[in-house]
Short mmCIF file of C-alpha atoms and ligand atoms in Angstrom, two decimals:
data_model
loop_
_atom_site.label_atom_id
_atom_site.label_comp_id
_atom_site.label_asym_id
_atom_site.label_seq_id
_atom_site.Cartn_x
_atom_site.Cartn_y
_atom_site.Cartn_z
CA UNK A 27 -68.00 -51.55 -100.26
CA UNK A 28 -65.71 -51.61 -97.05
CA UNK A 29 -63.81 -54.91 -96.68
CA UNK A 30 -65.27 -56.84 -93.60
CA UNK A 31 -62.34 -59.50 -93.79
CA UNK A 32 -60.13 -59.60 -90.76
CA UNK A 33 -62.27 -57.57 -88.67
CA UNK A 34 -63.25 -60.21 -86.74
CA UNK A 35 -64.15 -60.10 -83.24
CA UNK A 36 -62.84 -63.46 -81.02
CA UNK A 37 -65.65 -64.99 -78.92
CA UNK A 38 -64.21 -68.51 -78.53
CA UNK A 39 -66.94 -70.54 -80.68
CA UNK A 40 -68.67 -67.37 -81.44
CA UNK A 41 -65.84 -65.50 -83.18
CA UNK A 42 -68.07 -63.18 -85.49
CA UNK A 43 -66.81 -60.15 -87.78
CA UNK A 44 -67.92 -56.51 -87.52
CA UNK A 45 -70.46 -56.05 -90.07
CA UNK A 46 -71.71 -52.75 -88.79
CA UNK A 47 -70.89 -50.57 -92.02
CA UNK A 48 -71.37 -53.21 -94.29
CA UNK A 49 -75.53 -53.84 -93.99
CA UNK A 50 -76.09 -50.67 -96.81
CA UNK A 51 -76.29 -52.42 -100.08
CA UNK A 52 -77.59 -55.94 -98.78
CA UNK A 53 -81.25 -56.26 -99.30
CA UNK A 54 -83.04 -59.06 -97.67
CA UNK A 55 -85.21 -61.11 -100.13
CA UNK A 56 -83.31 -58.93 -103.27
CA UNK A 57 -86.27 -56.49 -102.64
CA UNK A 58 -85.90 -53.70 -104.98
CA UNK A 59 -82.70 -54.79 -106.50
CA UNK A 60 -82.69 -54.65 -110.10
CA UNK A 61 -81.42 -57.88 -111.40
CA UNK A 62 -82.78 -57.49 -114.85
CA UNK A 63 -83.71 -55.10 -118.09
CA UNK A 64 -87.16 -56.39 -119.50
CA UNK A 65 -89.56 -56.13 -122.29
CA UNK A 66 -91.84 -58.57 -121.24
CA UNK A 67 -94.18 -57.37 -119.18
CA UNK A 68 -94.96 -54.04 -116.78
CA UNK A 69 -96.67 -54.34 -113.44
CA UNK A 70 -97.12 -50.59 -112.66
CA UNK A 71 -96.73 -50.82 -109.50
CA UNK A 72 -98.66 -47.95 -108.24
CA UNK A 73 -101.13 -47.64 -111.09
CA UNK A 74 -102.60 -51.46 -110.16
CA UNK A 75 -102.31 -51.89 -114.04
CA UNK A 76 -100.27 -55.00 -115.52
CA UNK A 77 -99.36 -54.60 -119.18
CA UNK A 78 -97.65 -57.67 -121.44
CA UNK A 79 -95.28 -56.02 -123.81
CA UNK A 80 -97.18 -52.49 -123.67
CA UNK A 81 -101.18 -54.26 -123.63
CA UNK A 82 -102.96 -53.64 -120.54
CA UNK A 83 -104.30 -57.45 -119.55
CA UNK A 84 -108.02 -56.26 -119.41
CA UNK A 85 -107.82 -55.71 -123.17
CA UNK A 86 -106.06 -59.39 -123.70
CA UNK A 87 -109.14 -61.19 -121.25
CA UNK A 88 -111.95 -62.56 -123.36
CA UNK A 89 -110.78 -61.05 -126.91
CA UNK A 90 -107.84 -63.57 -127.32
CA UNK A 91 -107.51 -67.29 -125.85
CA UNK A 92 -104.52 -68.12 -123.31
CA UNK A 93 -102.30 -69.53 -126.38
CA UNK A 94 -102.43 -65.90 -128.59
CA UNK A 95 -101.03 -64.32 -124.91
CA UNK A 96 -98.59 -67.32 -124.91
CA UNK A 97 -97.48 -65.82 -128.23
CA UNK A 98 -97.88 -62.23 -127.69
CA UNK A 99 -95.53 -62.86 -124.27
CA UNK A 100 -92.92 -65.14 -126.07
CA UNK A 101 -92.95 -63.57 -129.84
CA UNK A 102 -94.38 -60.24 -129.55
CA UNK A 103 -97.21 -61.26 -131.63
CA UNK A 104 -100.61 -62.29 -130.88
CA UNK A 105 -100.76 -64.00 -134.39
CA UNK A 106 -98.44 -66.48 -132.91
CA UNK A 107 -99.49 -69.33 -130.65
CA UNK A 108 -98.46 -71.95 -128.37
CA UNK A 109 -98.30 -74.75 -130.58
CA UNK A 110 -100.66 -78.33 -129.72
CA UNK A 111 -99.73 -80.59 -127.43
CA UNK A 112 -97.63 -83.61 -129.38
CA UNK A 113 -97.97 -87.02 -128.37
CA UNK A 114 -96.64 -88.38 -125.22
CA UNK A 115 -96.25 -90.69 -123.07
CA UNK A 116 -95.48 -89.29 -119.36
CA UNK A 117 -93.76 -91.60 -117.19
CA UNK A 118 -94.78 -93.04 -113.37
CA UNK A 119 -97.12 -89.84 -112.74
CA UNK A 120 -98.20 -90.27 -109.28
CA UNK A 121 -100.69 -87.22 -108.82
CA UNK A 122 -98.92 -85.43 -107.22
CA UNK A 123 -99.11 -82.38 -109.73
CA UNK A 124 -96.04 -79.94 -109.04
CA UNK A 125 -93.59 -82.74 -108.38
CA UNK A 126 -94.57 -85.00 -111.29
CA UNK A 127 -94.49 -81.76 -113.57
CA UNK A 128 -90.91 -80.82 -112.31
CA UNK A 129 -89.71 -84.39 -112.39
CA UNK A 130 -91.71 -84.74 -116.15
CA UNK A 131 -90.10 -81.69 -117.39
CA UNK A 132 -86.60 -82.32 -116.63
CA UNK A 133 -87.07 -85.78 -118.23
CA UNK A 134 -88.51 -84.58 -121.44
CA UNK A 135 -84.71 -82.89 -121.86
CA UNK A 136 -83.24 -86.48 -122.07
CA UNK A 137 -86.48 -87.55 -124.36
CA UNK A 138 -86.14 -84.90 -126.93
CA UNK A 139 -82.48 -84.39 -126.70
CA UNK A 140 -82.92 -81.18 -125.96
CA UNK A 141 -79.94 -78.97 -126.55
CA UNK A 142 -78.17 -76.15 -124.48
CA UNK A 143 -79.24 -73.04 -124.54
CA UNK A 144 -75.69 -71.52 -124.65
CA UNK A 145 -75.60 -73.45 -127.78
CA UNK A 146 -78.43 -73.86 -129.98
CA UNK A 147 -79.86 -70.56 -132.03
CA UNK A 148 -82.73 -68.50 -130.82
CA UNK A 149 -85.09 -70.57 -133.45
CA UNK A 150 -84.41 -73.62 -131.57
CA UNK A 151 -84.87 -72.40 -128.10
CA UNK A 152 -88.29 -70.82 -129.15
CA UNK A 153 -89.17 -73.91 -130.65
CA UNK A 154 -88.04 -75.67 -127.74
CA UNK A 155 -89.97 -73.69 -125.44
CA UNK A 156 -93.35 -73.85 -127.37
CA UNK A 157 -93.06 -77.78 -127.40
CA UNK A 158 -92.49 -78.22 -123.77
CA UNK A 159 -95.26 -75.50 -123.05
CA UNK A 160 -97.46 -77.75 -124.89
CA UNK A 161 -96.03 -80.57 -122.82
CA UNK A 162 -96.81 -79.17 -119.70
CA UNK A 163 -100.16 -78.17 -119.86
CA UNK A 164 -100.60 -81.92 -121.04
CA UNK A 165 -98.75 -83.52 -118.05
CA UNK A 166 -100.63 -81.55 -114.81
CA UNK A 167 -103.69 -82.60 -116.73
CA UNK A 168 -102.90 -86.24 -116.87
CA UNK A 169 -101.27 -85.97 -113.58
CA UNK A 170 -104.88 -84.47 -112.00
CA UNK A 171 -106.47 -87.47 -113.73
CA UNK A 172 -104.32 -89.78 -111.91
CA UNK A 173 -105.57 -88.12 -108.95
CA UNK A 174 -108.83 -88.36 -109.80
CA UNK A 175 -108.19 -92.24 -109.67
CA UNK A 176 -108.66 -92.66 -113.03
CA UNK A 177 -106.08 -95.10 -114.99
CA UNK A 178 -107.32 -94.86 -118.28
CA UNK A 179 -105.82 -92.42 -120.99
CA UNK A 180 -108.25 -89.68 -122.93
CA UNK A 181 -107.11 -90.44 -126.33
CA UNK A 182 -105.87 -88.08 -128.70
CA UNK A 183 -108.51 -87.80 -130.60
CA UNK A 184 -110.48 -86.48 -128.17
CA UNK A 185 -108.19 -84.07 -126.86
CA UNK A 186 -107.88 -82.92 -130.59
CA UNK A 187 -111.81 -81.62 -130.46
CA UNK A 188 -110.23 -78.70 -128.34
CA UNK A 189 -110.27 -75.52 -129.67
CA UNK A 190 -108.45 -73.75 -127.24
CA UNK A 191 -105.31 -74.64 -124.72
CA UNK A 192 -108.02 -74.60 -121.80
CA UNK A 193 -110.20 -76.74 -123.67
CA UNK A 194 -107.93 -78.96 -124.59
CA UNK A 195 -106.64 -79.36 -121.05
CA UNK A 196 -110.11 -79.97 -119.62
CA UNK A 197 -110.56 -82.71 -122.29
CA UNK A 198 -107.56 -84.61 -121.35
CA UNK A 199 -108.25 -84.29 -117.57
CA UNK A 200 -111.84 -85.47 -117.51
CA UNK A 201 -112.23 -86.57 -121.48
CA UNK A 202 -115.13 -83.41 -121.10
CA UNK A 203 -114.71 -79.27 -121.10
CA UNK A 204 -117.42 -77.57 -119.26
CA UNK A 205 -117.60 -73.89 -121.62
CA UNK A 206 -117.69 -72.23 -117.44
CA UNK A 207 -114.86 -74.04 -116.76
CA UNK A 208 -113.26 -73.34 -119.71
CA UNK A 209 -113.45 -69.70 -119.57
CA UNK A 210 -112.41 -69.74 -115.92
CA UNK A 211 -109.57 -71.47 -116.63
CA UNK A 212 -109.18 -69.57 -119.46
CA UNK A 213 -109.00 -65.97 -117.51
CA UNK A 214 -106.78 -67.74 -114.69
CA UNK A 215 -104.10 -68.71 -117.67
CA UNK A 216 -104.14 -64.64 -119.09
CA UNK A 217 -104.16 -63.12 -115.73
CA UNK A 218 -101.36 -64.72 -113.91
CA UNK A 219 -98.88 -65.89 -117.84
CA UNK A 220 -96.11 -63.17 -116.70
CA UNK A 221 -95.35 -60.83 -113.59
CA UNK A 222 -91.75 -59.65 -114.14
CA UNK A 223 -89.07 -60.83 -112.18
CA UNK A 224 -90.65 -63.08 -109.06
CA UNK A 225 -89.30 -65.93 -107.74
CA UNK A 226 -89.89 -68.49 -110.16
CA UNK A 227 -89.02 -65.85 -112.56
CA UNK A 228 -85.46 -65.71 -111.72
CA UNK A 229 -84.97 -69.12 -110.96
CA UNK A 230 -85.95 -69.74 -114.98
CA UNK A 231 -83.69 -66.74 -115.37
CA UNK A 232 -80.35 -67.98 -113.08
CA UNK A 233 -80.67 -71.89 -114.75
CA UNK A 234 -81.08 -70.48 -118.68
CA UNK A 235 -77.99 -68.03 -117.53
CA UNK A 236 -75.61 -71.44 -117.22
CA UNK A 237 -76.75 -72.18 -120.82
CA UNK A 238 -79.08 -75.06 -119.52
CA UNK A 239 -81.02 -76.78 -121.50
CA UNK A 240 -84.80 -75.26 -121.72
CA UNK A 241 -86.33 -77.83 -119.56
CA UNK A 242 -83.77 -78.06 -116.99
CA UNK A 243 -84.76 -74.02 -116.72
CA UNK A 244 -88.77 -74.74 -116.88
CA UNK A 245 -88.18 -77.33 -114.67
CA UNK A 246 -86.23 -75.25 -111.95
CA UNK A 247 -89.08 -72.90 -112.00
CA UNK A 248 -91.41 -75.36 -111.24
CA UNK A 249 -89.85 -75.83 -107.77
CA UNK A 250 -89.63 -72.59 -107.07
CA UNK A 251 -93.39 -71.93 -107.28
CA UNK A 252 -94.28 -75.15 -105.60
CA UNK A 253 -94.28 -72.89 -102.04
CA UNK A 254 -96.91 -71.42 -100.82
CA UNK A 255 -95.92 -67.37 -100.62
CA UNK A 256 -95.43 -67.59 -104.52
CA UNK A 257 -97.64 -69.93 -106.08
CA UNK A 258 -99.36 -71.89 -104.09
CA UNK A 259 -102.20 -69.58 -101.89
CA UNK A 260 -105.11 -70.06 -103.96
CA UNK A 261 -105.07 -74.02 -102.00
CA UNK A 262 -105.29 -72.20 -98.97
CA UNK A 263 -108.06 -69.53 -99.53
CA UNK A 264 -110.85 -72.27 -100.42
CA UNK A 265 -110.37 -73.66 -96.91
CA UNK A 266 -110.10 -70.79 -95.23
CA UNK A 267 -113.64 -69.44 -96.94
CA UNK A 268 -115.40 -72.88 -96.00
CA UNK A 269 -113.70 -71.57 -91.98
CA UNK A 270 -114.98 -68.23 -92.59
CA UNK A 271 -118.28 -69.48 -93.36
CA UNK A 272 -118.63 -72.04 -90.33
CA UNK A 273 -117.32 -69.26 -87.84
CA UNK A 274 -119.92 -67.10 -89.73
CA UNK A 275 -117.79 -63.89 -88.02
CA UNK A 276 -115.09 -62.47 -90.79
CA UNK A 277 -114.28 -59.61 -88.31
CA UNK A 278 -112.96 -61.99 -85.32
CA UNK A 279 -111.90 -64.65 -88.04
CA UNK A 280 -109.19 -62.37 -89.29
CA UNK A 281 -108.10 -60.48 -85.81
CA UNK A 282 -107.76 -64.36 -84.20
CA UNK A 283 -105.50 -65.40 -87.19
CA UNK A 284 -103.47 -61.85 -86.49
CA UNK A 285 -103.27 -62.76 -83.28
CA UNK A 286 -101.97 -65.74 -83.80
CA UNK A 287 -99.54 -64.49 -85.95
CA UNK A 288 -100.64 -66.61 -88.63
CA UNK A 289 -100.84 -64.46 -92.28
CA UNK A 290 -103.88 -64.06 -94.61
CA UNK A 291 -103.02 -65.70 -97.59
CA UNK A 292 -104.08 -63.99 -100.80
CA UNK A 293 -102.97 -60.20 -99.12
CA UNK A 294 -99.88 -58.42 -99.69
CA UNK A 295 -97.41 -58.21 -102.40
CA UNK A 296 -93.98 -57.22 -103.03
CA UNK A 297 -94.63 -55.37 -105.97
CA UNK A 298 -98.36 -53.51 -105.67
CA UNK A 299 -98.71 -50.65 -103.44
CA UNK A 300 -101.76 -50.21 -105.33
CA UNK A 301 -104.87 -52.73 -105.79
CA UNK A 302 -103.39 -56.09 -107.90
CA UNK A 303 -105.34 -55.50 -111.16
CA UNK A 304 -105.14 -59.07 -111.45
CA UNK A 305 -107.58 -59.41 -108.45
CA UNK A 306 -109.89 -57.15 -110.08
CA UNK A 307 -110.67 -58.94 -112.99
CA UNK A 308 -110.78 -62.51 -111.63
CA UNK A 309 -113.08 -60.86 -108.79
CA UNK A 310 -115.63 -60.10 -111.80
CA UNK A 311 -114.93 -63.37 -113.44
CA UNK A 312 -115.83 -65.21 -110.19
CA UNK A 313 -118.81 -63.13 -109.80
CA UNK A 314 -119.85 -63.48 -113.64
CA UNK A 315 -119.01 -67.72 -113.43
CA UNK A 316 -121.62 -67.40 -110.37
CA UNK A 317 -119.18 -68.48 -107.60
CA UNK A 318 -121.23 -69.57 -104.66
CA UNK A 319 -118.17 -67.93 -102.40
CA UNK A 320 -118.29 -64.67 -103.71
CA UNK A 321 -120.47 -63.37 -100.97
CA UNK A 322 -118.11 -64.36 -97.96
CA UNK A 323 -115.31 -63.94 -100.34
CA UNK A 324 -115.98 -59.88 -100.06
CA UNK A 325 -117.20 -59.76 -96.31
CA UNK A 326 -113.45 -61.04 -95.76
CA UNK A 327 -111.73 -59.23 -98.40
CA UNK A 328 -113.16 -55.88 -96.33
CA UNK A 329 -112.38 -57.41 -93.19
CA UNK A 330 -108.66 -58.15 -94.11
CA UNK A 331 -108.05 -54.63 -95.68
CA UNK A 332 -109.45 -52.70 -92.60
CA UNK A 333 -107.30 -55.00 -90.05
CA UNK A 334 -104.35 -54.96 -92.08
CA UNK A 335 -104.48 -51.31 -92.45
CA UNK A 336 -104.68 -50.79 -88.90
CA UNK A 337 -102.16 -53.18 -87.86
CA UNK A 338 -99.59 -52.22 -90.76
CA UNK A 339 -100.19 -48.35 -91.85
CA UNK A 340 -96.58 -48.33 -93.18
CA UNK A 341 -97.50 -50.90 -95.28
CA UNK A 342 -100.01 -51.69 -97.85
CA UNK A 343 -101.53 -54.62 -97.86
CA UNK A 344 -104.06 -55.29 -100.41
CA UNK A 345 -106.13 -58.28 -101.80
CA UNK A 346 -103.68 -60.06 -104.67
CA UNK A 347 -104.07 -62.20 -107.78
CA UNK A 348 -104.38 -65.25 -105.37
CA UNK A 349 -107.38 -64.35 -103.67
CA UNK A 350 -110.04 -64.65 -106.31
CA UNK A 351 -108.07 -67.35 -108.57
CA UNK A 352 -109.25 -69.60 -105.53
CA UNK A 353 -113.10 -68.57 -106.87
CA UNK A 354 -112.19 -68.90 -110.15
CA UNK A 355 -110.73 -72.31 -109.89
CA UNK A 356 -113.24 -73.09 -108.06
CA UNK A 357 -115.74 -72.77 -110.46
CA UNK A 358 -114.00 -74.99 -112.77
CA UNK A 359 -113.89 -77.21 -110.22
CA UNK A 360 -110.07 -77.48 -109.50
CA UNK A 361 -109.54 -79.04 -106.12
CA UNK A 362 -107.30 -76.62 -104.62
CA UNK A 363 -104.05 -78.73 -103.94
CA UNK A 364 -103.65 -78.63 -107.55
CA UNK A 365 -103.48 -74.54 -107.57
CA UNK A 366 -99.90 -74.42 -107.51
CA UNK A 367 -100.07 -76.87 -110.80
CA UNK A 368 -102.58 -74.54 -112.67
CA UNK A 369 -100.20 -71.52 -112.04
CA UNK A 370 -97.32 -73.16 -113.50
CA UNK A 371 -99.40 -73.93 -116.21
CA UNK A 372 -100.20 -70.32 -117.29
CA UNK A 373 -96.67 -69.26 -116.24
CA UNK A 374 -95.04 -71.45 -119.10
CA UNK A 375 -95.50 -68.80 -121.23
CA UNK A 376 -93.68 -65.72 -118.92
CA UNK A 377 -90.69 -68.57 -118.20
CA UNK A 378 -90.38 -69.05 -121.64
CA UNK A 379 -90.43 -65.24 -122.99
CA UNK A 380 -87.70 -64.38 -119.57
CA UNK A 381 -85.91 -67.96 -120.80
CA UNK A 382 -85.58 -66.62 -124.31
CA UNK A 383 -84.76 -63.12 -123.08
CA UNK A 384 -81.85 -64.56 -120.79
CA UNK A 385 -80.16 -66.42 -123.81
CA UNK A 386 -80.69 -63.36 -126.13
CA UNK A 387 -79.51 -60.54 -123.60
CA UNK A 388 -77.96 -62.32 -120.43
CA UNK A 389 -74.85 -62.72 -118.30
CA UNK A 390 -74.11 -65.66 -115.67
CA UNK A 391 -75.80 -64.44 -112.64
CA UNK A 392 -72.92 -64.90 -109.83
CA UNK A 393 -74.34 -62.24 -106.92
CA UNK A 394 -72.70 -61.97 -103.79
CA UNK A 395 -72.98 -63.34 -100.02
CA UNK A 396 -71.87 -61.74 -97.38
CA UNK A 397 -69.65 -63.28 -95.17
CA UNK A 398 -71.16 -62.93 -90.98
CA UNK A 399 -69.90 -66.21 -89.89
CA UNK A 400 -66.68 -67.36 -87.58
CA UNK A 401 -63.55 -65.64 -88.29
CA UNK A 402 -60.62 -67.95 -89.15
CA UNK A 403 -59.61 -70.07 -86.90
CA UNK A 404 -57.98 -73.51 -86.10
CA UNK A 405 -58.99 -77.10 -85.12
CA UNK A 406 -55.37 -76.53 -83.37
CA UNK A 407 -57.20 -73.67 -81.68
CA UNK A 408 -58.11 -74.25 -77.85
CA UNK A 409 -60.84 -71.97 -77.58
CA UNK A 410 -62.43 -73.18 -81.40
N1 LIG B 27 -101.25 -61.45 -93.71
C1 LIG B 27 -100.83 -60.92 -92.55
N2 LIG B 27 -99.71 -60.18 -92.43
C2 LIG B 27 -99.00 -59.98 -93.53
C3 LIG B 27 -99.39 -60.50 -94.79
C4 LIG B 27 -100.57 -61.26 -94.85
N3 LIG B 27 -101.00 -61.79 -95.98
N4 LIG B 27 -98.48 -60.13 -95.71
C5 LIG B 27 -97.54 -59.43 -95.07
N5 LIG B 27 -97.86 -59.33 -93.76
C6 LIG B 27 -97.11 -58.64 -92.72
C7 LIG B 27 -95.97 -59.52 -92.22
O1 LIG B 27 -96.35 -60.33 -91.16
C8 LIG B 27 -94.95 -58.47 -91.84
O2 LIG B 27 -95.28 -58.00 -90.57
P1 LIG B 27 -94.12 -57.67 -89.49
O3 LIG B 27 -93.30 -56.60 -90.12
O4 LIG B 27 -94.90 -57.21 -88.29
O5 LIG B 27 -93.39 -58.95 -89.29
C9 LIG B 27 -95.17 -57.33 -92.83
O6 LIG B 27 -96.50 -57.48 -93.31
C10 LIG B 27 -94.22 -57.39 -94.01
O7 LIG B 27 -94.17 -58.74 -94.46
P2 LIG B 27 -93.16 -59.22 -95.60
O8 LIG B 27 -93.16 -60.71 -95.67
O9 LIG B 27 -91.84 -58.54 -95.40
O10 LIG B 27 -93.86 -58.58 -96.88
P3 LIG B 27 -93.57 -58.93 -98.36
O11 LIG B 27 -94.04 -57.77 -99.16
O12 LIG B 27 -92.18 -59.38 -98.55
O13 LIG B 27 -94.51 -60.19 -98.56
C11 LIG B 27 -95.90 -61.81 -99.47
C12 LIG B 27 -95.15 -60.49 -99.72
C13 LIG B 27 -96.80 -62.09 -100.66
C14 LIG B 27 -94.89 -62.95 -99.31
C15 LIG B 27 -96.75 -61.68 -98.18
O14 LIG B 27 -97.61 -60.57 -98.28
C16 LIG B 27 -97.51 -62.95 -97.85
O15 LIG B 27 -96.94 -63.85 -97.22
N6 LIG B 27 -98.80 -63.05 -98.25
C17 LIG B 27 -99.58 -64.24 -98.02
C18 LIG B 27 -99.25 -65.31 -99.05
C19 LIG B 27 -99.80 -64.94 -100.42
O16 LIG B 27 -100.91 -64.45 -100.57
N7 LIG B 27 -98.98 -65.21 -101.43
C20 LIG B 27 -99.33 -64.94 -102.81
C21 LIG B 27 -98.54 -63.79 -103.33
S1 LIG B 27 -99.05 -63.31 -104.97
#
């Protein structure tokens, strides 16, 4: 790459270098760089099919619970499963789901003296990983009973009577599992476990690369899907429906947000040029769970796609997982503020496979910025 250094150009204040024949190889957003060799999972990208180490997710949905595709994602075998939650005793939740999960997670480090990754054995990370998994699950539940305005603990027992991860998290939220909510929560956790390298993704990937502990590396992912573009558009698309319905007019709904410049959350993705196969299914989970938004879920869906396509031919812009999770979690009755929880919750089990995959195969990741700004210059300067 040509050497931009000392090719600046002297504008008083606004002294900027010539960076002209240097814009090739810089990609905004990393799009299409590849940062990473994986084994974890496949989005085939124009296919619309997802596969977890080689098994197309339609064949994991229904035949094995969230916690065999926890195992299947972190051990290559769906004998293997995230283990039960173990006992503990969160500190000063405050409902606030993301932020008391990232805060939780880094503390549970300190707790369990946790060691670094750069040295303890595979073993240990993997063991490390399937207790804080556990954990976490544990903590957005407790943390979404706090918001509930409910003080009291579920005991243990209780939570025990759970057969299944989903179960068991719907116990110790509301001390009851709905066998509805259960299996949409259930579908949610499968569908969205592991997509590759997205942001949260790499953020795991970049902390477990300094030989961080495996909750400092959970945790750090846990920020980094606490924004809306990654992790968090299911909260919008519940409100947006209830708008839909009032204006009762999907058609001038979508080309007023458009207008507006505003986007339409749950469309578009950086990876599928093709339909999101994760859309597909939880469209036919919503419409199996008996969603009452399914109806002016699909007038929109066909008035997005048609106004999308027209506004962005160059681009395709199709429904993704985020859309119909909204249904989905609906039906389970999730109040959509805690979407971006319930995603981190199924994504435990992609951090930890890309975690363990890091320590096992990985190099310091140290990329490259690009100096643009002032040339050198001097507070002695006149003109600086
Ligand atoms: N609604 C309206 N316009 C959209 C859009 C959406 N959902 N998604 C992308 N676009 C438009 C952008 O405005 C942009 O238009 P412009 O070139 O005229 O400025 C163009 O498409 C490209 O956008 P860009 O942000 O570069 O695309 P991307 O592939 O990097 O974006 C997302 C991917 C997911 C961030 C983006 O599609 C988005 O913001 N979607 C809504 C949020 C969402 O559903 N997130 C969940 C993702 S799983």
């Amino acid at each position: 790459m040509p050497e931009t250094s000392g090719q600046g150009r002297a504008t008083g204040w606004c002294t900027v270098r010539a960076v002209s024949q240097a814009t090739t190889d810089f990609r905004p957003g990393l799009e299409g760089v590849v940062a990473v060799e994986t084994e974890i999972a496949e989005p085939d990208r124009e296919g619309g099919v997802l596969r977890y180490r080689g098994i197309d997710i339609t064949e994991l949905v229904g035949r094995y619970p969230y916690e065999n595709v926890w195992g299947l994602l972190v051990d290559d075998n769906l004998d293997s499963v995230m283990p039960a939650p173990e006992p503990h005793e969160p500190a000063g939740l405050t409902g606030n789901a993301p932020a008391d999960l990232q805060a939780e997670t880094a503390r549970l480090a300190g707790l369990w003296t946790l060691g670094k990754l750069n040295e303890i054995s595979d073993e240990q990370a993997r063991e490390d990983l399937g207790r804080l998994s556990a954990q976490m699950m544990g903590i957005v539940a407790r943390s979404a009973r706090i918001a509930d305005g409910h003080t009291e603990v579920i005991g243990t027992d209780v939570v025990a009577r759970g057969t299944t991860a989903a179960e068991k998290f719907l116990l110790q939220w509301r001390g009851e599992a709905d066998p509805r909510a259960v299996k949409a929560i259930d579908t949610y956790w499968i569908c969205t476990a592991e997509h590759g390298l997205n942001a949260s993704t790499f953020t795991a990937r970049v902390a477990a690369s300094t030989g961080a502990d495996c909750g400092a590396a959970l945790s750090a992912a846990v920020g980094a899907l606490s924004g809306p573009l990654h992790g968090g558009a299911p909260a919008y698309v519940k409100p947006m429906l209830e708008e839909v319905t009032a204006m009762g007019d999907p058609e001038k709904w979508v080309s007023d947000t458009l207008d507006a410049g505003k986007r339409i959350m749950g469309f578009g993705h950086r990876i599928y040029r093709a339909e999101d196969p994760r859309s597909r299914i939880l469209k036919e989970t919503a419409r199996e769970l008996g969603s009452p938004q399914i109806e002016i879920a699909e007038r929109l869906e066909a008035a997005a796609l048609a106004e999308l396509e027209r506004r962005h031919p160059e681009r395709p812009l199709k429904t993704n997982v985020e859309y119909y999770s909204a249904l989905v979690l609906d039906v389970a009755q999730i109040p959509p503020p805690l979407a971006p929880a319930m995603f981190a919750c199924s994504r435990v089990a992609g951090w930890s496979a890309h975690i363990l995959e890091q320590k096992r195969t990985g190099r310091l990741f140290r990329p490259s910025a690009r100096y643009i700004g002032p040339g050198a210059r001097s507070l002695d300067d006149p003109d600086a």
